[in-house]
Coordinates of C-alpha atoms in Angstrom, one line a residue:
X209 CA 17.0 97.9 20.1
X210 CA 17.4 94.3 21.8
X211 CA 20.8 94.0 20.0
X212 CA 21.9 97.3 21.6
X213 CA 20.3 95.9 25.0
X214 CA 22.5 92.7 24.5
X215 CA 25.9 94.5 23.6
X216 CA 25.3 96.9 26.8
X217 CA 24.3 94.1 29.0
X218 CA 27.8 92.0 27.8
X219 CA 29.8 95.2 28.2
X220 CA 28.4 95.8 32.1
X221 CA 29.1 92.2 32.6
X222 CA 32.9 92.2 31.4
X223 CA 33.2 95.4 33.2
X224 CA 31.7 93.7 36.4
X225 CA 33.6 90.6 36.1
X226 CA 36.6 92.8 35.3
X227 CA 36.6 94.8 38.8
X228 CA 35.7 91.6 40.6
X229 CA 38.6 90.2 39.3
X230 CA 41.0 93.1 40.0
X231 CA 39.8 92.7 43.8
X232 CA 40.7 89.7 43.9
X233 CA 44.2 90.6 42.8
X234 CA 44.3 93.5 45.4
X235 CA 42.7 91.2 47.8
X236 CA 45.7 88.8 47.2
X237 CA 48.5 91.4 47.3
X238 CA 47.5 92.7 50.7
X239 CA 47.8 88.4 51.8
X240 CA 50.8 88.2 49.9
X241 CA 52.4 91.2 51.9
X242 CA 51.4 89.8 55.3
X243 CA 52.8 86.5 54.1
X244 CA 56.4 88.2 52.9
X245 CA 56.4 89.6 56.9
X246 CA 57.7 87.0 58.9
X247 CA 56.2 86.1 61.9
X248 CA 58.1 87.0 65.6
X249 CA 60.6 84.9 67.0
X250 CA 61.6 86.1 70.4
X251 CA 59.9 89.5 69.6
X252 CA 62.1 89.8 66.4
X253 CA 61.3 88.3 62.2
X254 CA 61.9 84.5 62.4
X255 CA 64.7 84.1 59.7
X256 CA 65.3 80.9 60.7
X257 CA 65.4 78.1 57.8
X258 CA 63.0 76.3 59.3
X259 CA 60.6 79.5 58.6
X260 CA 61.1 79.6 55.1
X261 CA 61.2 75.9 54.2
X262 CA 57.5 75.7 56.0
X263 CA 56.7 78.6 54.4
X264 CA 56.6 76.8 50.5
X265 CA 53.5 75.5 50.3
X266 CA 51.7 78.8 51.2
X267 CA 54.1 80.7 48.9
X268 CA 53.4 78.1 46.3
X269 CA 49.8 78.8 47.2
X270 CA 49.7 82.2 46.8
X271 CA 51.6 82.1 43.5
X272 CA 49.2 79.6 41.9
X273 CA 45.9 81.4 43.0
X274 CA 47.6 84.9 41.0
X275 CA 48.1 82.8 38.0
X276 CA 44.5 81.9 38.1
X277 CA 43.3 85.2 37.7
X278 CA 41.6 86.3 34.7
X279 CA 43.0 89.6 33.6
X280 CA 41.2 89.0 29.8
X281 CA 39.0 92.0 30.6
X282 CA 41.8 93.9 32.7
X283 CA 42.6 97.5 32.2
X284 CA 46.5 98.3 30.9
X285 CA 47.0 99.8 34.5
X286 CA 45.4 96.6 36.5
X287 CA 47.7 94.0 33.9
X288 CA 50.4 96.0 35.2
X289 CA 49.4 96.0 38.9
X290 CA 49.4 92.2 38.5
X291 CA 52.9 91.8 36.5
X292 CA 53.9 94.0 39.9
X293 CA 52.6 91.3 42.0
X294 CA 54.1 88.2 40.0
X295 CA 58.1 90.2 39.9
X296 CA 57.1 90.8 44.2
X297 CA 56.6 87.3 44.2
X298 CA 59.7 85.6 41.5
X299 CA 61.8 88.3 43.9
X300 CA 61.1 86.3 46.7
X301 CA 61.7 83.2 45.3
X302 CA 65.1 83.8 44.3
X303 CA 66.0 85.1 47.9
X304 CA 64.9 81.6 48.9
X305 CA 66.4 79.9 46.4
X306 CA 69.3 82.0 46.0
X307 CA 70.7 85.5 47.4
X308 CA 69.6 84.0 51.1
X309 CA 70.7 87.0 52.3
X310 CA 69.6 86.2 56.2
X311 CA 72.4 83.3 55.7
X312 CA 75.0 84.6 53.6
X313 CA 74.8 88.7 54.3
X314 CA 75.7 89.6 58.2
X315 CA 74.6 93.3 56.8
X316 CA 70.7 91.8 56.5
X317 CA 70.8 92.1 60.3
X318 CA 71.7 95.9 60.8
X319 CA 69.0 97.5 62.6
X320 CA 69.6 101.2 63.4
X321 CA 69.2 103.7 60.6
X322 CA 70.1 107.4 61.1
X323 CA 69.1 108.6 57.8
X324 CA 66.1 108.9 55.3
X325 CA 66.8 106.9 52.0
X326 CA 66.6 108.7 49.2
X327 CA 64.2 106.1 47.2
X328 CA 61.3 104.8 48.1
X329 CA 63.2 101.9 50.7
X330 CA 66.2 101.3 51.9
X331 CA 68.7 99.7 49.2
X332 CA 69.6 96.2 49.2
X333 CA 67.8 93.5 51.3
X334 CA 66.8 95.1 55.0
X335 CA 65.3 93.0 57.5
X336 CA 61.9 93.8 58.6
X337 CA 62.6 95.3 62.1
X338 CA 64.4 98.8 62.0
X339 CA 64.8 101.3 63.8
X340 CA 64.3 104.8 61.6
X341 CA 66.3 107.4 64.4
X342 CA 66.0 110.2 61.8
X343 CA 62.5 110.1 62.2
X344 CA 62.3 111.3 65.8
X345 CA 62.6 114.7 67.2
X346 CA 64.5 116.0 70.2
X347 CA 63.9 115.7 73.0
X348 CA 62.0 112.7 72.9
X349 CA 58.1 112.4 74.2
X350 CA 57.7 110.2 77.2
X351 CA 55.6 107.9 74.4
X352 CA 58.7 108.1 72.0
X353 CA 61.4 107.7 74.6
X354 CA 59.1 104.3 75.2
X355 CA 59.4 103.3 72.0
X356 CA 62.9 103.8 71.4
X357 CA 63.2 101.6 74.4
X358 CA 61.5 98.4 73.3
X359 CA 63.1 98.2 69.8
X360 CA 66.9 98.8 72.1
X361 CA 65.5 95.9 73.8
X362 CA 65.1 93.7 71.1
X363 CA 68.4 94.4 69.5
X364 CA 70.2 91.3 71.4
X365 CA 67.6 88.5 70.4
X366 CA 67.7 89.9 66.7
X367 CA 71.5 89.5 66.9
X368 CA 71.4 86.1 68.9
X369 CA 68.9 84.8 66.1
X370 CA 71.9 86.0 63.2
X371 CA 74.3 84.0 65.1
X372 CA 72.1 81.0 64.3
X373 CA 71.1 82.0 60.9
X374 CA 74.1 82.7 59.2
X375 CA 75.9 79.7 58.1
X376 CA 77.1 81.1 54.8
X377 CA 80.1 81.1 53.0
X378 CA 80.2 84.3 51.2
X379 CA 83.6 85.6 52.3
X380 CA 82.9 89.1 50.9
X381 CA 79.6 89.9 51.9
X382 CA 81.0 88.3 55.3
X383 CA 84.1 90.5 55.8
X384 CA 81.9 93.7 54.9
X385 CA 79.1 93.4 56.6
X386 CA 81.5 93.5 60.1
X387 CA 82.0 97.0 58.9
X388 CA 78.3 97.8 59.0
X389 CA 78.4 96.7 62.7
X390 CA 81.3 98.8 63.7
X391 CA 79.0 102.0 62.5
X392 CA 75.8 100.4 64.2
X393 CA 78.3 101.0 67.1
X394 CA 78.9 104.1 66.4
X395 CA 75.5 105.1 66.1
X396 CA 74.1 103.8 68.9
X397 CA 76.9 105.7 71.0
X398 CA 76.0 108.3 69.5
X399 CA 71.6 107.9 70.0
X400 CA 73.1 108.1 74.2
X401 CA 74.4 111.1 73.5
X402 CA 71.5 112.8 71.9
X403 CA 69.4 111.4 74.4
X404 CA 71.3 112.1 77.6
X405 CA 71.2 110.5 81.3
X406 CA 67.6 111.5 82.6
X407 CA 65.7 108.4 81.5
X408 CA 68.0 105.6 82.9
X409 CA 65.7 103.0 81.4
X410 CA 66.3 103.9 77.9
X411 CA 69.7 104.1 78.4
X412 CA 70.4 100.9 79.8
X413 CA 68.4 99.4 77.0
X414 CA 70.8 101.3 75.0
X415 CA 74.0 99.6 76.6
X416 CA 72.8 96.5 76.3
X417 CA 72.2 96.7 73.0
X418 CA 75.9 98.2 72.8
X419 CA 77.2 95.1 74.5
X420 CA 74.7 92.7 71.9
X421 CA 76.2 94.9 69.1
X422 CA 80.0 94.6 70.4
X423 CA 80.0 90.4 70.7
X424 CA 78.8 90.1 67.5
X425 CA 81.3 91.9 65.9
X426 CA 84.2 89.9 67.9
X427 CA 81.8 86.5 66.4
X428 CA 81.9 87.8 63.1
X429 CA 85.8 88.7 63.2
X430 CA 86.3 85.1 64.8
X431 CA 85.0 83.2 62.0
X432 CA 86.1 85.4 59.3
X433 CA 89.1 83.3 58.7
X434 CA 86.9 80.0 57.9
X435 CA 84.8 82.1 55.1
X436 CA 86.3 81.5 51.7
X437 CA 83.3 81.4 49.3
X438 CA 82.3 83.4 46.6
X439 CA 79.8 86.0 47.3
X440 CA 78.9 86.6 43.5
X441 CA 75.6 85.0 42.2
X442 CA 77.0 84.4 38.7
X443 CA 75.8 85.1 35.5
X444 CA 72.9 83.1 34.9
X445 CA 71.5 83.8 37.9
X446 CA 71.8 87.8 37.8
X447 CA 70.3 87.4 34.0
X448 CA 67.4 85.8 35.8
X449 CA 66.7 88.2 38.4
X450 CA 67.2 91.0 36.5
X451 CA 64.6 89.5 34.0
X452 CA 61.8 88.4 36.0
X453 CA 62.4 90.6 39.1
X454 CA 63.4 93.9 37.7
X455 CA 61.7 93.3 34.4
X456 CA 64.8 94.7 32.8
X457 CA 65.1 93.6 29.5
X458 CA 69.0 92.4 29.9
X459 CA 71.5 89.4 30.3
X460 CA 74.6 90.2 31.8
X461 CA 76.6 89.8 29.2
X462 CA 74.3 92.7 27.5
X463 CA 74.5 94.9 30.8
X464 CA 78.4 94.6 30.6
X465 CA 78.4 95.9 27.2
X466 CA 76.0 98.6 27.9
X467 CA 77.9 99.5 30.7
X468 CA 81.2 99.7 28.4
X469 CA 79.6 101.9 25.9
X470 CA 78.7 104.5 28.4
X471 CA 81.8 104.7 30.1
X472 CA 83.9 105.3 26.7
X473 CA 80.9 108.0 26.1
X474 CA 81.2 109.5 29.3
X475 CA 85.0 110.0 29.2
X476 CA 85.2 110.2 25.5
X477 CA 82.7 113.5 25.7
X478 CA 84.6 114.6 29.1
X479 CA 87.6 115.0 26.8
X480 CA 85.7 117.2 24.1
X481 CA 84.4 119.3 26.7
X482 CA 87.6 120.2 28.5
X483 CA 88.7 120.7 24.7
X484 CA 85.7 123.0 24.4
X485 CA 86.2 124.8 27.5
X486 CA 90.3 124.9 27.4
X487 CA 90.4 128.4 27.2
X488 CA 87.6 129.3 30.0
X489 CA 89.2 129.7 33.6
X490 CA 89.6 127.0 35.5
X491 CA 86.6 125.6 38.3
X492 CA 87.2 127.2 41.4
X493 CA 86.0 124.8 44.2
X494 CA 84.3 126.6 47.4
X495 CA 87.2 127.6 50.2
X496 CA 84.8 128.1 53.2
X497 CA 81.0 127.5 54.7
X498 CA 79.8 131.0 53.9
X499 CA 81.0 130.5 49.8
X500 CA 79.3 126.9 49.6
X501 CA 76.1 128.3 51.1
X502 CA 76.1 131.3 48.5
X503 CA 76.8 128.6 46.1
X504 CA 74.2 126.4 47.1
X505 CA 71.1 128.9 47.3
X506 CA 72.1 130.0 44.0
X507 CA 72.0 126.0 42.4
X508 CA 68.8 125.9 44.1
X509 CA 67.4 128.8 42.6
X510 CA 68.7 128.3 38.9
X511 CA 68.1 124.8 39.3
X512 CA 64.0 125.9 39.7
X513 CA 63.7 128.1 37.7
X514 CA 64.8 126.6 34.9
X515 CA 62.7 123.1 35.2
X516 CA 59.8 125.9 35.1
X517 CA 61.2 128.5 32.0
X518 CA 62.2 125.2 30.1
X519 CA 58.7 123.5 30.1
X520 CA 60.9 120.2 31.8
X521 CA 58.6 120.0 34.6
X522 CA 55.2 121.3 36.2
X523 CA 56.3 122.7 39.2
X524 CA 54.7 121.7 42.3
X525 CA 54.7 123.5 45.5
X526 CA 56.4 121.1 47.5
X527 CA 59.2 120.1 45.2
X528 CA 61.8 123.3 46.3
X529 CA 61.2 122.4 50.3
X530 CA 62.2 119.2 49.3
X531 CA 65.1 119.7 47.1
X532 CA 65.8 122.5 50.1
X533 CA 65.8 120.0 53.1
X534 CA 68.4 118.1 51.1
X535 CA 71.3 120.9 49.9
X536 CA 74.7 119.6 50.7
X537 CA 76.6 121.2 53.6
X538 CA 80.7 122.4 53.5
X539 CA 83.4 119.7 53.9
X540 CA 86.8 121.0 54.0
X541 CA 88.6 120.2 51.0
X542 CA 90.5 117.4 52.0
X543 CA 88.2 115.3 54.0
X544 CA 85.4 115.4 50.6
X545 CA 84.0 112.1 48.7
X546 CA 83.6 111.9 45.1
X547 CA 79.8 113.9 45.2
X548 CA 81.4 116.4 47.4
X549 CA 84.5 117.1 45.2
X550 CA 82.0 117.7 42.6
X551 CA 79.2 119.4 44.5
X552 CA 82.2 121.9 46.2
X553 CA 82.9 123.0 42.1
X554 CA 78.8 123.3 41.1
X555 CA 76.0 122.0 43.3
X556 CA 73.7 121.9 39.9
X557 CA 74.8 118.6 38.9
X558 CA 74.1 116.6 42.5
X559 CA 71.4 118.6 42.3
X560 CA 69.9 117.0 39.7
X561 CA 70.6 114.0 40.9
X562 CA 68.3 115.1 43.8
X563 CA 65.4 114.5 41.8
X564 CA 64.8 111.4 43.7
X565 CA 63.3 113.9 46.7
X566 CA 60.9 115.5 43.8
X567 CA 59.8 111.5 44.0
X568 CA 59.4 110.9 47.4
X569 CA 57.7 114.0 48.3
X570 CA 55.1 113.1 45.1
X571 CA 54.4 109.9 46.8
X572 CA 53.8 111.8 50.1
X573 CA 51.7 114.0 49.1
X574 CA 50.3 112.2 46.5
X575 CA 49.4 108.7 47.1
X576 CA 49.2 106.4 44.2
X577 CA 44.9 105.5 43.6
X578 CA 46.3 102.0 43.0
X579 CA 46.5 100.3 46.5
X580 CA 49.6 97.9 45.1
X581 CA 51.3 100.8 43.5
X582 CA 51.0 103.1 46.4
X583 CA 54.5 102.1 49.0
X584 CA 57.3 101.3 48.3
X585 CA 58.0 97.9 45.8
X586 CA 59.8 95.1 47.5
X587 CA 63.7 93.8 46.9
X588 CA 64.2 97.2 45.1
X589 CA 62.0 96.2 42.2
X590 CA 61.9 100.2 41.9
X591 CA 65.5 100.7 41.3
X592 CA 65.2 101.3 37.0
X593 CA 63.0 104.2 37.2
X594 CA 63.7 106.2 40.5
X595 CA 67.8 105.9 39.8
X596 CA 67.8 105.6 35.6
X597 CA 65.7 109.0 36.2
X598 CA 68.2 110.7 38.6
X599 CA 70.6 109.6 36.6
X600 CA 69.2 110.7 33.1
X601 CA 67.9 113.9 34.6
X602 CA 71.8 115.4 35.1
X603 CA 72.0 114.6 31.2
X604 CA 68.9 115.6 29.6
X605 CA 69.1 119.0 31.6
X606 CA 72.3 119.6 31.1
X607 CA 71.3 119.4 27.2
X608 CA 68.3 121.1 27.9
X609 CA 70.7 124.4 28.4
X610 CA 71.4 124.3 32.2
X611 CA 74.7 125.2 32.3
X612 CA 74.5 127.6 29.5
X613 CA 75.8 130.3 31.4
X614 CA 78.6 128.0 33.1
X615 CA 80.3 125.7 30.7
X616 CA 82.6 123.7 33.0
X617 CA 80.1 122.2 35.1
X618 CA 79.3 120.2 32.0
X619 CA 82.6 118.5 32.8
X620 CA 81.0 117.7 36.1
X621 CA 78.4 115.5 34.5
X622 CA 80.1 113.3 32.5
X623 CA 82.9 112.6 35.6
X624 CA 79.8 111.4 37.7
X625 CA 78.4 109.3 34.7
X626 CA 81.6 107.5 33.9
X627 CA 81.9 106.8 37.4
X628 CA 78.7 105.5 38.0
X629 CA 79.6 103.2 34.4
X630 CA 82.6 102.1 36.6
X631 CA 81.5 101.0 39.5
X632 CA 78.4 98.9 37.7
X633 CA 81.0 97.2 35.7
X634 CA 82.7 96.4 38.7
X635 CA 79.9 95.5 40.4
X636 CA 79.0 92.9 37.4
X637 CA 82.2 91.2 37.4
X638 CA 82.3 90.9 41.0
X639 CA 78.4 89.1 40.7
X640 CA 80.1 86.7 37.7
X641 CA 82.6 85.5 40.4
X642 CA 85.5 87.4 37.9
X643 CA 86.3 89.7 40.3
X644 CA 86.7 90.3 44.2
X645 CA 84.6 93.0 45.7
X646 CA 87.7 94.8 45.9
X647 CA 89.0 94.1 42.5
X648 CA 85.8 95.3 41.6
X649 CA 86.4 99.0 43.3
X650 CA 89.5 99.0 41.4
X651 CA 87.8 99.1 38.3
X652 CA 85.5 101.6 40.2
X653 CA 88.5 103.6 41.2
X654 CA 91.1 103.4 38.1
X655 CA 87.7 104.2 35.6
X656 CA 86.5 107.4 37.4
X657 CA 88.3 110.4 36.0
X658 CA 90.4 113.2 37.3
X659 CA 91.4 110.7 40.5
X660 CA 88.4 111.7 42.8
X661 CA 87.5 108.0 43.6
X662 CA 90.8 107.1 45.0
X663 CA 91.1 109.1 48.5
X664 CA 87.8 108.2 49.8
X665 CA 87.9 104.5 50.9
X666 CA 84.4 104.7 52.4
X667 CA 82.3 105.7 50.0
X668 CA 84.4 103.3 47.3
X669 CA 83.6 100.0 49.9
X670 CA 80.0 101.2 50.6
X671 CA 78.9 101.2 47.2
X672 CA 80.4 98.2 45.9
X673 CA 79.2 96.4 48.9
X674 CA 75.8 97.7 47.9
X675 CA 75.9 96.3 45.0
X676 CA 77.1 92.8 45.9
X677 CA 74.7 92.5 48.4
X678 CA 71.4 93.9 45.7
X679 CA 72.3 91.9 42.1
X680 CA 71.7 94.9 39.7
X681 CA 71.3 97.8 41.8
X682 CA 75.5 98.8 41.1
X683 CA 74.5 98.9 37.2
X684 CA 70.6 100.6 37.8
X685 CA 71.8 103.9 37.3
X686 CA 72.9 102.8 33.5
X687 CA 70.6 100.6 32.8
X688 CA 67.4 102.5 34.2
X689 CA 68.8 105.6 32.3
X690 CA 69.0 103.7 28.8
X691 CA 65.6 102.3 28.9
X692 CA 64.3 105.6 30.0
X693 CA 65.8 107.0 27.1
X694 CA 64.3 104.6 25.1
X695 CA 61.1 105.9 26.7
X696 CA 61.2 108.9 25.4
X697 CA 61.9 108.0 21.8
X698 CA 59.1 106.1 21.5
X699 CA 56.9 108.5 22.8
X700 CA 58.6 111.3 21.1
X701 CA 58.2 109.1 17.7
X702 CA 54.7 108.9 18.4
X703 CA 54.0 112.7 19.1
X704 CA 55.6 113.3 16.0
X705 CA 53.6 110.7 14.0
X706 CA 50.3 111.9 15.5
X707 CA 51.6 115.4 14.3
X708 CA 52.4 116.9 18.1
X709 CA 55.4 118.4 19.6
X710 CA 57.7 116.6 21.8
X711 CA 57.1 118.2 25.0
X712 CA 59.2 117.5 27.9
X713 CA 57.2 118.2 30.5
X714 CA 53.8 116.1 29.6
X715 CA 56.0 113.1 29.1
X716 CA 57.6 113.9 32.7
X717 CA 53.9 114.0 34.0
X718 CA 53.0 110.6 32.5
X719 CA 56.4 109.1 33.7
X720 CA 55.8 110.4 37.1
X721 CA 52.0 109.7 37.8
X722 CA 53.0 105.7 37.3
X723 CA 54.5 105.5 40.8
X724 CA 57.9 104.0 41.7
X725 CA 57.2 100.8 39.0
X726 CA 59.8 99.3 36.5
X727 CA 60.3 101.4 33.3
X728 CA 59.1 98.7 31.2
X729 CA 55.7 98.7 32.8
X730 CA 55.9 102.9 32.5
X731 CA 56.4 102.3 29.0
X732 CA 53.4 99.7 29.2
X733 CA 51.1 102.0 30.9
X734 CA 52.6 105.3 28.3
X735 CA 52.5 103.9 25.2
X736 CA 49.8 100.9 25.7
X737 CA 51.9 98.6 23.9
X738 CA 53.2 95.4 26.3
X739 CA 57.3 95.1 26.0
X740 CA 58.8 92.4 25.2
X741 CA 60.9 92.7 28.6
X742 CA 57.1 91.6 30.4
X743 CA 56.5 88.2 30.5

């Protein structure tokens, strides 16, 4: 009886001890988040140099007291919480050390945003002051049109304190950032509009901020000339990041090949499918507004009902009014990007792609229970899983018989995989130095079959700035794909060996319920064995 006394006492105490010590680590994250906020300058974040040099010794502070924690009586969830923690923490290290992006990326500084992202923050590094537009109804409440009108305010001291802050010599990231400036223009022309003449206040806020916006444009197109560098952060230092940041499991060299691989796949099972499909009538792309919308409804529909007659997914009741506030609209034929020409032929591939709003609508509605898992993960840490699942998800459903009844769109599928192969091998060269950024949307363009990267410029100079401005974010979609992939064989090899069936929609559950988090911790929590990727 005493014995049994002992072992229950020792077991309440490790349980004690182990809760006490998981405080302490959600204590710490909740400092470590103030700390990564940077305090006002002016009214705006203090990026100044000066900030982040006399910001060490905290940071260095706040590193060593998470090292200090005892996890030995940690559950598998709370190790991971911590290893969430440590990559929050070695990302911003290497944006002090290296990516600097408030001195070498004049995009860091864009402000206004008219639209929701479709992962759980914006991609690549955003400052920490914007202004969300899309999130504001018209007409504006007197307490809104306030609002508004302080943030317009600010506008010219956050662009007077980039003047100062960005010495850089990153000649790419330089030249394309002036391009996100010209659309902050456009934007905020465009806010006046919405909001009209009747609250002068606002609106001269606004044309001040138009005049801020305009001069530092004409600065950035001054100095343009003088920036030669390389904006790349070469191949050591992407292996590093993607490592101990992303907790991806791959050097660049590795990601290159990967890359590789799945672009011969993609175009060499393209090939077999138009062999496959040769004698089936051509695609027919919709001609007018009324023929996309039929078009559309009926992807939404099929698109449902099939993740609920397959067993892929437990359907939720908010998951179609998401998908739904998301369906693509008609472009006329010549003015249509690459996801348009495709979406004009089928919407069921993009739509699959538009999994990401199953996501966010999962993490509105149901909030993580673990406070550090709960918002969105800094620097993009979330990229693996919430784009290696869109990603994967036009695959596995396609081979899961969605386009049983329509054969073609098949083709669809494996154009939008080799092009997202394409551009993340461009995107790697360009980060090794080997390329240009626009060398790198040539491989982006020349890669991508049937043409339908070469008319739109846009989307082509977007993306690969993207990507040169968020090391590994370009090559995500692959990469996160593969080691979900990998997921799922493991815990399809384990069903099997316990002597269960493979069923799709259980291990979608499990993959879902483990927030926004790197795939290798997913697998962590999934299989409760500790990759190899996790330091």
């Amino acid at each position: 009886m005493r014995g049994w006394i002992l072992s229950f006492s020792l077991l309440l105490s490790q349980m004690l001890n182990a809760q006490n010590n998981y405080q302490d680590l959600v204590d710490l994250f909740f400092q470590w988040r103030n700390f990564e906020k940077p305090p006002m300058l002016n009214g705006v974040p203090n990026y100044t140099i000066t900030h982040f040099d006399h910001s060490q010794k905290e940071f260095k502070d706040l590193l060593s007291r998470l090292n200090s924690i005892d996890t030995i009586d940690f559950s598998t969830e709370q190790k991971i919480d911590l290893q969430i923690v440590k990559a929050e923490m070695n990302g911003y290290d290497f944006n002090y050390r290296v990516l600097r992006p408030w001195e070498r990326d004049p995009a860091f500084y864009q402000t206004v945003w008219m639209y929701e992202s479709d992962v759980p923050a914006h991609e690549g590094p955003t400052n920490h002051f914007t202004i969300e537009f899309w999130t504001y109804n018209l007409p504006l409440s007197v307490d809104q049109e306030a609002e508004l009108q302080s943030q317009f305010d600010l506008i010219p001291f956050m662009l007077d304190q980039a003047k100062e802050n960005l010495t850089g010599n990153a000649r790419d990231l330089w030249i394309a950032g002036i391009e996100n400036f010209k659309q902050q223009d456009i934007n905020l022309k465009h806010i006046k509009e919405l909001i009209g003449n009747n609250n002068l206040e606002i609106i001269s806020s606004l044309d001040r901020a138009l005049t801020a916006n305009q001069e530092f444009i004409f600065w950035l197109e001054e100095l343009a000339p003088l920036k030669k560098g390389p904006s790349g952060i070469g191949k050591e230092n992407y292996t590093w990041y993607q490592k101990n940041v992303h907790l991806l499991p791959f050097t660049w060299e590795e990601e290159v090949e990967l890359l590789k691989r799945e672009l011969d796949r993609a175009w060499s099972s393209l090939k077999l499918e138009e062999q496959r499909n040769h004698k089936l009538p051509d695609m027919v792309s919709a001609s007018s507004p009324e023929e996309f919308a039929e078009m559309s409804e009926e992807s939404v529909n099929h698109l449902m009902e099939f993740l609920k007659n397959k067993d892929i997914m437990y359907i939720k009741s908010n998951m179609e009014p998401a998908l739904r506030k998301h369906m693509g609209k008609f472009v006329p034929e010549k003015e249509r990007n690459f996801f348009q020409i495709g979406m004009h032929y089928d919407p069921l591939p993009l739509y699959s792609h538009f999994y990401h709003w199953f996501d966010l609508a999962q993490v509105k509605d149901e909030p993580h229970t673990s406070p550090i898992r709960r918002g969105p993960l800094l620097y993009n840490i979330f990229d693996s899983k919430n784009e290696g699942i869109a990603t994967g998800v036009e695959e596995m459903f396609m081979h899961s018989g969605l386009y049983d009844n329509n054969p073609r769109s098949r083709e669809i599928v494996w154009i939008m995989l080799a092009q997202r192969a394409a551009r993340g091998l461009g995107s790697l060269y360009a980060h090794a130095n080997q390329m240009t950024m626009e060398e790198a949307g040539n491989v982006h363009v020349k890669w991508t079959p049937r043409g339908w990267m070469k008319r739109e410029l846009h989307l082509l100079k977007f993306e690969q700035h993207l990507y040169l401005r968020q090391p590994g974010y370009g090559t995500c979609y692959i990469t996160g794909k593969y080691v979900i992939e990998g997921l799922i064989t493991k815990y399809a090899k384990a069903q099997e060996d316990r002597g269960r069936s493979f069923v799709m929609k259980e291990f979608m559950k499990l993959f879902n319920d483990a927030g926004n988090i790197p795939v290798s911790l997913v697998e962590w929590e999934i299989t409760g064995s500790k990759p190899k990727s996790v330091n």
